[in-house]
């Protein structure tokens, strides 16, 4: 201790170290009960079969001046031996000068680690507090039986483990030089020291170290007679549903927020439409997504079609643009949602995308918002994820044939093509990082930027790096021009994992890419997308059983982490892309997928649910579908299948039953012709514990969606005043609509009153095209049960009629 006169600038803070042991100090003072020599200062808690209950401190009388009335404020902190910047106890109190005190510091019980000392600090409020004042003080560590201390020790360490892990799940550090990772590793190591069979700790350690063996998992066994593939598909869906429903039930509040910041809540919600389209809790998912979208707008995150804040290309997309596609799928044709898409495309054209001096359509900046666009330095370079922002244009072009939206996508794709080059092997590489001012590109080939460093499954899960691929795919789908397809195919066979459609069959490449993918599957047995494609190629359901089992185990491993573990919300992950391919023909939407590639969706009549039937679509193109449905229920179930990425027209539907249980169709049930197109439905009955095989083929193509109008009204378009109903009618389609009728109908469909809708131009300038019409409510008619119906006689040929009827509420 320095002399007091030399410590006038010192802080009144005393550090106390209680070493783990004094084994090297030998001071004979006698013998113990068995005749062995003892050492006066030799002690240790190493390997002690006990837990620290608390610390007793006897403070001597302190000769200090009071600083708060007649009292002298003090503070004691007991540091966690594993992490000295974390306190086990932080206690402030006051003592009277010249009066001794005994303090009982009742800590949370702790099984102390070996080779770690106890570190205590005692601080005071007066500058006359010095270490010499503690002469005569006594500190005693009080222990209790280990079994009695385990509960608190395990609970606290586990809480620290999951909280630390939640902070590092995005960056995935695995280096002790990073403090947060170091803390996580020390905490979980200590927890497993005390409780080596801790199931959750073992799961978290496996998540942090996937190269190690996973915790033991026993696959559930199907009931007798249920095919393994069907049973496992439903178990896989159940894991998917648990995550979605947990967040809706436990985290979403009344204003729509999920608790991770709306810009990251939006990431989580991107994986939900697939579940609804499989027939599982569709209304619940739709309501949740709608509330999330409204929260984004109500919180001012959107201005004039763009993100209000200034952000990089990826995070601009995550400010609500990514939710628009999700809501448009779940509430298809709602005018409010569709016109938000239009507003966003206008905002992109006005602020974010321009024509540079080379005449190319490129993003002006990689740091933009509605109120500011950075156009200097590094921000002039576009990035691989920035093309995600064109999702609204893709949806408008794909579903509504909007010419302005299609033109923007194709202009951007053509401009990217201008930056293509040849690889040494002669493959076309398209660089996606372009300097807007100079029109220079730097090596950043589409589809190669990041997934090549992350393994095959990255093409299924990290699609932000292949977002431009979706634009090229859209351009090819809309024009049929092979120049848009070649750069995609030149990426190689594994790009099929990023394409949301059944690319294998749409491109007719089973005998080319298919063979290469089968070889890849042998080398990558844990790549789910490869197993899925191997099943498509061979028909061998063992591939399905294997990857469903892999996903079931993975979901079980992550279930706690993904829910109660509360990771950062955009790090929640559930395997659902291949499930969508199985049941929908393609991926409707997963995180960062901007081209909706599903051919169909399903809805089941209660009491049946989406988990009543296992569904496989082995072959899916816009003109032909091959489907197998196995009913797991004990009763016949009724289902409706809605069309999405299919050509409109007359289709032949053929149903055949597997009556012998050998997984082969042998009994023709039905053959019929139906009108089928976008949002049209076909109804089916499925017999209990039987497989039904369905083949759908287009036999007569109808008018393309680019040649049709789409009259629409939504719940926001109805205003009731007395006996008058005002309805705003929209045209969302690609061409001008013919004059039509609008009617007020009762629950039986009877027309109560009627009015005329004039011709409406198409929104080919991305501006809403609407008219307001009035309907009268006759005296004595209650509005309950009444609906507004556009074109009651079904005279107008439209893109969809799902948005022609609105119930009055």
mmCIF file of N, CA and C in Angstrom, residues 672-738:
data_model
loop_
_atom_site.group_PDB
_atom_site.id
_atom_site.type_symbol
_atom_site.label_atom_id
_atom_site.label_comp_id
_atom_site.label_asym_id
_atom_site.label_seq_id
_atom_site.Cartn_x
_atom_site.Cartn_y
_atom_site.Cartn_z
ATOM 1 N N UNK A 672 -61.894 -35.898 -66.365
ATOM 2 C CA UNK A 672 -62.774 -34.768 -66.630
ATOM 3 C C UNK A 672 -61.990 -33.625 -67.248
ATOM 4 N N UNK A 673 -62.713 -32.681 -67.805
ATOM 5 C CA UNK A 673 -62.113 -31.450 -68.311
ATOM 6 C C UNK A 673 -62.586 -30.292 -67.445
ATOM 7 N N UNK A 674 -61.643 -29.411 -67.103
ATOM 8 C CA UNK A 674 -61.971 -28.277 -66.235
ATOM 9 C C UNK A 674 -61.335 -27.012 -66.779
ATOM 10 N N UNK A 675 -61.948 -25.888 -66.431
ATOM 11 C CA UNK A 675 -61.324 -24.588 -66.682
ATOM 12 C C UNK A 675 -60.349 -24.348 -65.537
ATOM 13 N N UNK A 676 -59.109 -24.118 -65.888
ATOM 14 C CA UNK A 676 -58.076 -24.024 -64.850
ATOM 15 C C UNK A 676 -57.083 -22.944 -65.237
ATOM 16 N N UNK A 677 -56.764 -22.110 -64.294
ATOM 17 C CA UNK A 677 -55.803 -21.035 -64.522
ATOM 18 C C UNK A 677 -55.422 -20.421 -63.194
ATOM 19 N N UNK A 678 -54.790 -19.290 -63.232
ATOM 20 C CA UNK A 678 -54.369 -18.591 -62.022
ATOM 21 C C UNK A 678 -55.563 -18.341 -61.110
ATOM 22 N N UNK A 679 -55.494 -18.849 -59.891
ATOM 23 C CA UNK A 679 -56.489 -18.702 -58.816
ATOM 24 C C UNK A 679 -57.736 -19.547 -59.017
ATOM 25 N N UNK A 680 -57.840 -20.290 -60.123
ATOM 26 C CA UNK A 680 -58.952 -21.233 -60.286
ATOM 27 C C UNK A 680 -58.698 -22.463 -59.420
ATOM 28 N N UNK A 681 -59.774 -23.130 -59.018
ATOM 29 C CA UNK A 681 -59.622 -24.302 -58.153
ATOM 30 C C UNK A 681 -60.226 -25.541 -58.785
ATOM 31 N N UNK A 682 -59.636 -26.680 -58.443
ATOM 32 C CA UNK A 682 -60.152 -27.997 -58.820
ATOM 33 C C UNK A 682 -60.358 -28.772 -57.524
ATOM 34 N N UNK A 683 -61.522 -29.397 -57.368
ATOM 35 C CA UNK A 683 -61.850 -30.106 -56.134
ATOM 36 C C UNK A 683 -61.573 -31.599 -56.267
ATOM 37 N N UNK A 684 -61.138 -32.200 -55.147
ATOM 38 C CA UNK A 684 -60.812 -33.622 -55.124
ATOM 39 C C UNK A 684 -61.346 -34.265 -53.847
ATOM 40 N N UNK A 685 -61.592 -35.575 -53.915
ATOM 41 C CA UNK A 685 -61.862 -36.409 -52.736
ATOM 42 C C UNK A 685 -60.769 -37.462 -52.661
ATOM 43 N N UNK A 686 -60.256 -37.680 -51.454
ATOM 44 C CA UNK A 686 -59.187 -38.664 -51.280
ATOM 45 C C UNK A 686 -59.623 -39.728 -50.280
ATOM 46 N N UNK A 687 -59.569 -40.979 -50.705
ATOM 47 C CA UNK A 687 -60.019 -42.087 -49.873
ATOM 48 C C UNK A 687 -59.020 -42.363 -48.749
ATOM 49 N N UNK A 688 -59.514 -42.855 -47.608
ATOM 50 C CA UNK A 688 -58.631 -43.061 -46.450
ATOM 51 C C UNK A 688 -57.563 -44.127 -46.710
ATOM 52 N N UNK A 689 -56.349 -43.812 -46.286
ATOM 53 C CA UNK A 689 -55.221 -44.748 -46.355
ATOM 54 C C UNK A 689 -55.007 -45.299 -47.759
ATOM 55 N N UNK A 690 -55.201 -44.437 -48.752
ATOM 56 C CA UNK A 690 -54.965 -44.797 -50.146
ATOM 57 C C UNK A 690 -54.176 -43.674 -50.823
ATOM 58 N N UNK A 691 -53.456 -44.060 -51.864
ATOM 59 C CA UNK A 691 -52.774 -43.077 -52.710
ATOM 60 C C UNK A 691 -53.612 -42.830 -53.948
ATOM 61 N N UNK A 692 -53.826 -41.550 -54.244
ATOM 62 C CA UNK A 692 -54.505 -41.149 -55.472
ATOM 63 C C UNK A 692 -53.480 -40.471 -56.372
ATOM 64 N N UNK A 693 -53.410 -40.905 -57.617
ATOM 65 C CA UNK A 693 -52.482 -40.329 -58.591
ATOM 66 C C UNK A 693 -53.278 -39.430 -59.533
ATOM 67 N N UNK A 694 -52.803 -38.213 -59.703
ATOM 68 C CA UNK A 694 -53.512 -37.213 -60.502
ATOM 69 C C UNK A 694 -52.584 -36.733 -61.614
ATOM 70 N N UNK A 695 -53.092 -36.736 -62.824
ATOM 71 C CA UNK A 695 -52.373 -36.148 -63.956
ATOM 72 C C UNK A 695 -53.220 -35.026 -64.527
ATOM 73 N N UNK A 696 -52.633 -33.836 -64.625
ATOM 74 C CA UNK A 696 -53.314 -32.683 -65.215
ATOM 75 C C UNK A 696 -52.541 -32.247 -66.450
ATOM 76 N N UNK A 697 -53.258 -32.070 -67.566
ATOM 77 C CA UNK A 697 -52.609 -31.628 -68.808
ATOM 78 C C UNK A 697 -53.449 -30.533 -69.458
ATOM 79 N N UNK A 698 -52.766 -29.501 -69.920
ATOM 80 C CA UNK A 698 -53.432 -28.439 -70.677
ATOM 81 C C UNK A 698 -53.773 -28.967 -72.071
ATOM 82 N N UNK A 699 -55.039 -28.905 -72.442
ATOM 83 C CA UNK A 699 -55.424 -29.400 -73.773
ATOM 84 C C UNK A 699 -55.864 -28.260 -74.688
ATOM 85 N N UNK A 700 -56.199 -27.100 -74.107
ATOM 86 C CA UNK A 700 -56.550 -25.945 -74.932
ATOM 87 C C UNK A 700 -56.189 -24.676 -74.176
ATOM 88 N N UNK A 701 -55.201 -23.973 -74.700
ATOM 89 C CA UNK A 701 -54.725 -22.760 -74.021
ATOM 90 C C UNK A 701 -55.731 -21.627 -74.185
ATOM 91 N N UNK A 702 -55.953 -20.911 -73.084
ATOM 92 C CA UNK A 702 -56.827 -19.747 -73.101
ATOM 93 C C UNK A 702 -56.037 -18.475 -73.314
ATOM 94 N N UNK A 703 -56.690 -17.346 -73.082
ATOM 95 C CA UNK A 703 -56.031 -16.056 -73.230
ATOM 96 C C UNK A 703 -54.932 -15.895 -72.188
ATOM 97 N N UNK A 704 -53.812 -15.345 -72.614
ATOM 98 C CA UNK A 704 -52.702 -15.107 -71.689
ATOM 99 C C UNK A 704 -53.081 -13.996 -70.716
ATOM 100 N N UNK A 705 -52.449 -14.021 -69.539
ATOM 101 C CA UNK A 705 -52.743 -13.013 -68.529
ATOM 102 C C UNK A 705 -52.386 -11.602 -69.011
ATOM 103 N N UNK A 706 -51.470 -11.501 -69.942
ATOM 104 C CA UNK A 706 -51.098 -10.181 -70.482
ATOM 105 C C UNK A 706 -52.185 -9.617 -71.390
ATOM 106 N N UNK A 707 -53.217 -10.416 -71.690
ATOM 107 C CA UNK A 707 -54.292 -9.974 -72.582
ATOM 108 C C UNK A 707 -55.604 -9.752 -71.831
ATOM 109 N N UNK A 708 -55.547 -9.767 -70.501
ATOM 110 C CA UNK A 708 -56.778 -9.724 -69.720
ATOM 111 C C UNK A 708 -56.804 -8.550 -68.747
ATOM 112 N N UNK A 709 -57.993 -8.010 -68.481
ATOM 113 C CA UNK A 709 -58.150 -7.024 -67.411
ATOM 114 C C UNK A 709 -58.328 -7.756 -66.083
ATOM 115 N N UNK A 710 -58.440 -7.005 -65.003
ATOM 116 C CA UNK A 710 -58.756 -7.614 -63.710
ATOM 117 C C UNK A 710 -59.512 -6.601 -62.852
ATOM 118 N N UNK A 711 -60.833 -6.675 -62.894
ATOM 119 C CA UNK A 711 -61.659 -5.817 -62.055
ATOM 120 C C UNK A 711 -61.594 -6.315 -60.620
ATOM 121 N N UNK A 712 -61.514 -5.379 -59.668
ATOM 122 C CA UNK A 712 -61.296 -5.797 -58.281
ATOM 123 C C UNK A 712 -61.833 -4.761 -57.305
ATOM 124 N N UNK A 713 -62.182 -5.248 -56.133
ATOM 125 C CA UNK A 713 -62.502 -4.395 -54.989
ATOM 126 C C UNK A 713 -62.036 -5.128 -53.741
ATOM 127 N N UNK A 714 -61.693 -4.374 -52.712
ATOM 128 C CA UNK A 714 -61.251 -4.965 -51.459
ATOM 129 C C UNK A 714 -62.012 -4.387 -50.284
ATOM 130 N N UNK A 715 -61.696 -4.893 -49.102
ATOM 131 C CA UNK A 715 -62.439 -4.455 -47.912
ATOM 132 C C UNK A 715 -62.244 -2.977 -47.614
ATOM 133 N N UNK A 716 -61.145 -2.397 -48.127
ATOM 134 C CA UNK A 716 -60.909 -0.970 -47.907
ATOM 135 C C UNK A 716 -61.673 -0.102 -48.903
ATOM 136 N N UNK A 717 -62.350 -0.727 -49.846
ATOM 137 C CA UNK A 717 -63.031 0.013 -50.911
ATOM 138 C C UNK A 717 -64.524 0.174 -50.674
ATOM 139 N N UNK A 718 -65.018 -0.278 -49.521
ATOM 140 C CA UNK A 718 -66.449 -0.243 -49.236
ATOM 141 C C UNK A 718 -66.745 0.834 -48.198
ATOM 142 N N UNK A 719 -67.691 1.729 -48.532
ATOM 143 C CA UNK A 719 -68.145 2.747 -47.585
ATOM 144 C C UNK A 719 -69.666 2.694 -47.527
ATOM 145 N N UNK A 720 -70.200 2.504 -46.317
ATOM 146 C CA UNK A 720 -71.654 2.418 -46.127
ATOM 147 C C UNK A 720 -72.127 3.671 -45.418
ATOM 148 N N UNK A 721 -73.107 4.309 -45.999
ATOM 149 C CA UNK A 721 -73.701 5.506 -45.406
ATOM 150 C C UNK A 721 -75.208 5.412 -45.547
ATOM 151 N N UNK A 722 -75.884 5.107 -44.436
ATOM 152 C CA UNK A 722 -77.325 4.961 -44.477
ATOM 153 C C UNK A 722 -77.734 3.817 -45.377
ATOM 154 N N UNK A 723 -78.540 4.120 -46.405
ATOM 155 C CA UNK A 723 -78.985 3.089 -47.340
ATOM 156 C C UNK A 723 -78.195 3.110 -48.636
ATOM 157 N N UNK A 724 -76.953 3.618 -48.545
ATOM 158 C CA UNK A 724 -76.120 3.763 -49.736
ATOM 159 C C UNK A 724 -74.765 3.084 -49.516
ATOM 160 N N UNK A 725 -74.326 2.330 -50.519
ATOM 161 C CA UNK A 725 -73.010 1.694 -50.470
ATOM 162 C C UNK A 725 -72.167 2.260 -51.610
ATOM 163 N N UNK A 726 -71.038 2.858 -51.262
ATOM 164 C CA UNK A 726 -70.104 3.340 -52.280
ATOM 165 C C UNK A 726 -68.948 2.348 -52.399
ATOM 166 N N UNK A 727 -68.649 1.971 -53.635
ATOM 167 C CA UNK A 727 -67.605 0.975 -53.883
ATOM 168 C C UNK A 727 -66.593 1.544 -54.867
ATOM 169 N N UNK A 728 -65.306 1.489 -54.490
ATOM 170 C CA UNK A 728 -64.238 1.843 -55.412
ATOM 171 C C UNK A 728 -63.827 0.582 -56.161
ATOM 172 N N UNK A 729 -63.955 0.620 -57.479
ATOM 173 C CA UNK A 729 -63.612 -0.524 -58.325
ATOM 174 C C UNK A 729 -62.305 -0.228 -59.050
ATOM 175 N N UNK A 730 -61.411 -1.199 -59.078
ATOM 176 C CA UNK A 730 -60.077 -1.050 -59.667
ATOM 177 C C UNK A 730 -59.951 -1.947 -60.890
ATOM 178 N N UNK A 731 -59.096 -1.550 -61.816
ATOM 179 C CA UNK A 731 -58.613 -2.470 -62.850
ATOM 180 C C UNK A 731 -57.141 -2.706 -62.581
ATOM 181 N N UNK A 732 -56.786 -3.938 -62.241
ATOM 182 C CA UNK A 732 -55.403 -4.286 -61.922
ATOM 183 C C UNK A 732 -54.714 -4.998 -63.081
ATOM 184 N N UNK A 733 -55.461 -5.263 -64.167
ATOM 185 C CA UNK A 733 -54.960 -6.119 -65.225
ATOM 186 C C UNK A 733 -54.116 -5.420 -66.256
ATOM 187 N N UNK A 734 -53.860 -6.152 -67.340
ATOM 188 C CA UNK A 734 -52.904 -5.687 -68.349
ATOM 189 C C UNK A 734 -53.569 -4.923 -69.486
ATOM 190 N N UNK A 735 -54.899 -5.016 -69.592
ATOM 191 C CA UNK A 735 -55.592 -4.313 -70.675
ATOM 192 C C UNK A 735 -56.815 -3.603 -70.120
ATOM 193 N N UNK A 736 -57.376 -2.715 -70.932
ATOM 194 C CA UNK A 736 -58.576 -1.975 -70.540
ATOM 195 C C UNK A 736 -59.747 -2.941 -70.370
ATOM 196 N N UNK A 737 -60.558 -2.678 -69.363
ATOM 197 C CA UNK A 737 -61.713 -3.536 -69.102
ATOM 198 C C UNK A 737 -62.926 -3.046 -69.880
ATOM 199 N N UNK A 738 -63.804 -3.972 -70.234
ATOM 200 C CA UNK A 738 -65.075 -3.615 -70.865
ATOM 201 C C UNK A 738 -66.044 -3.146 -69.781
#
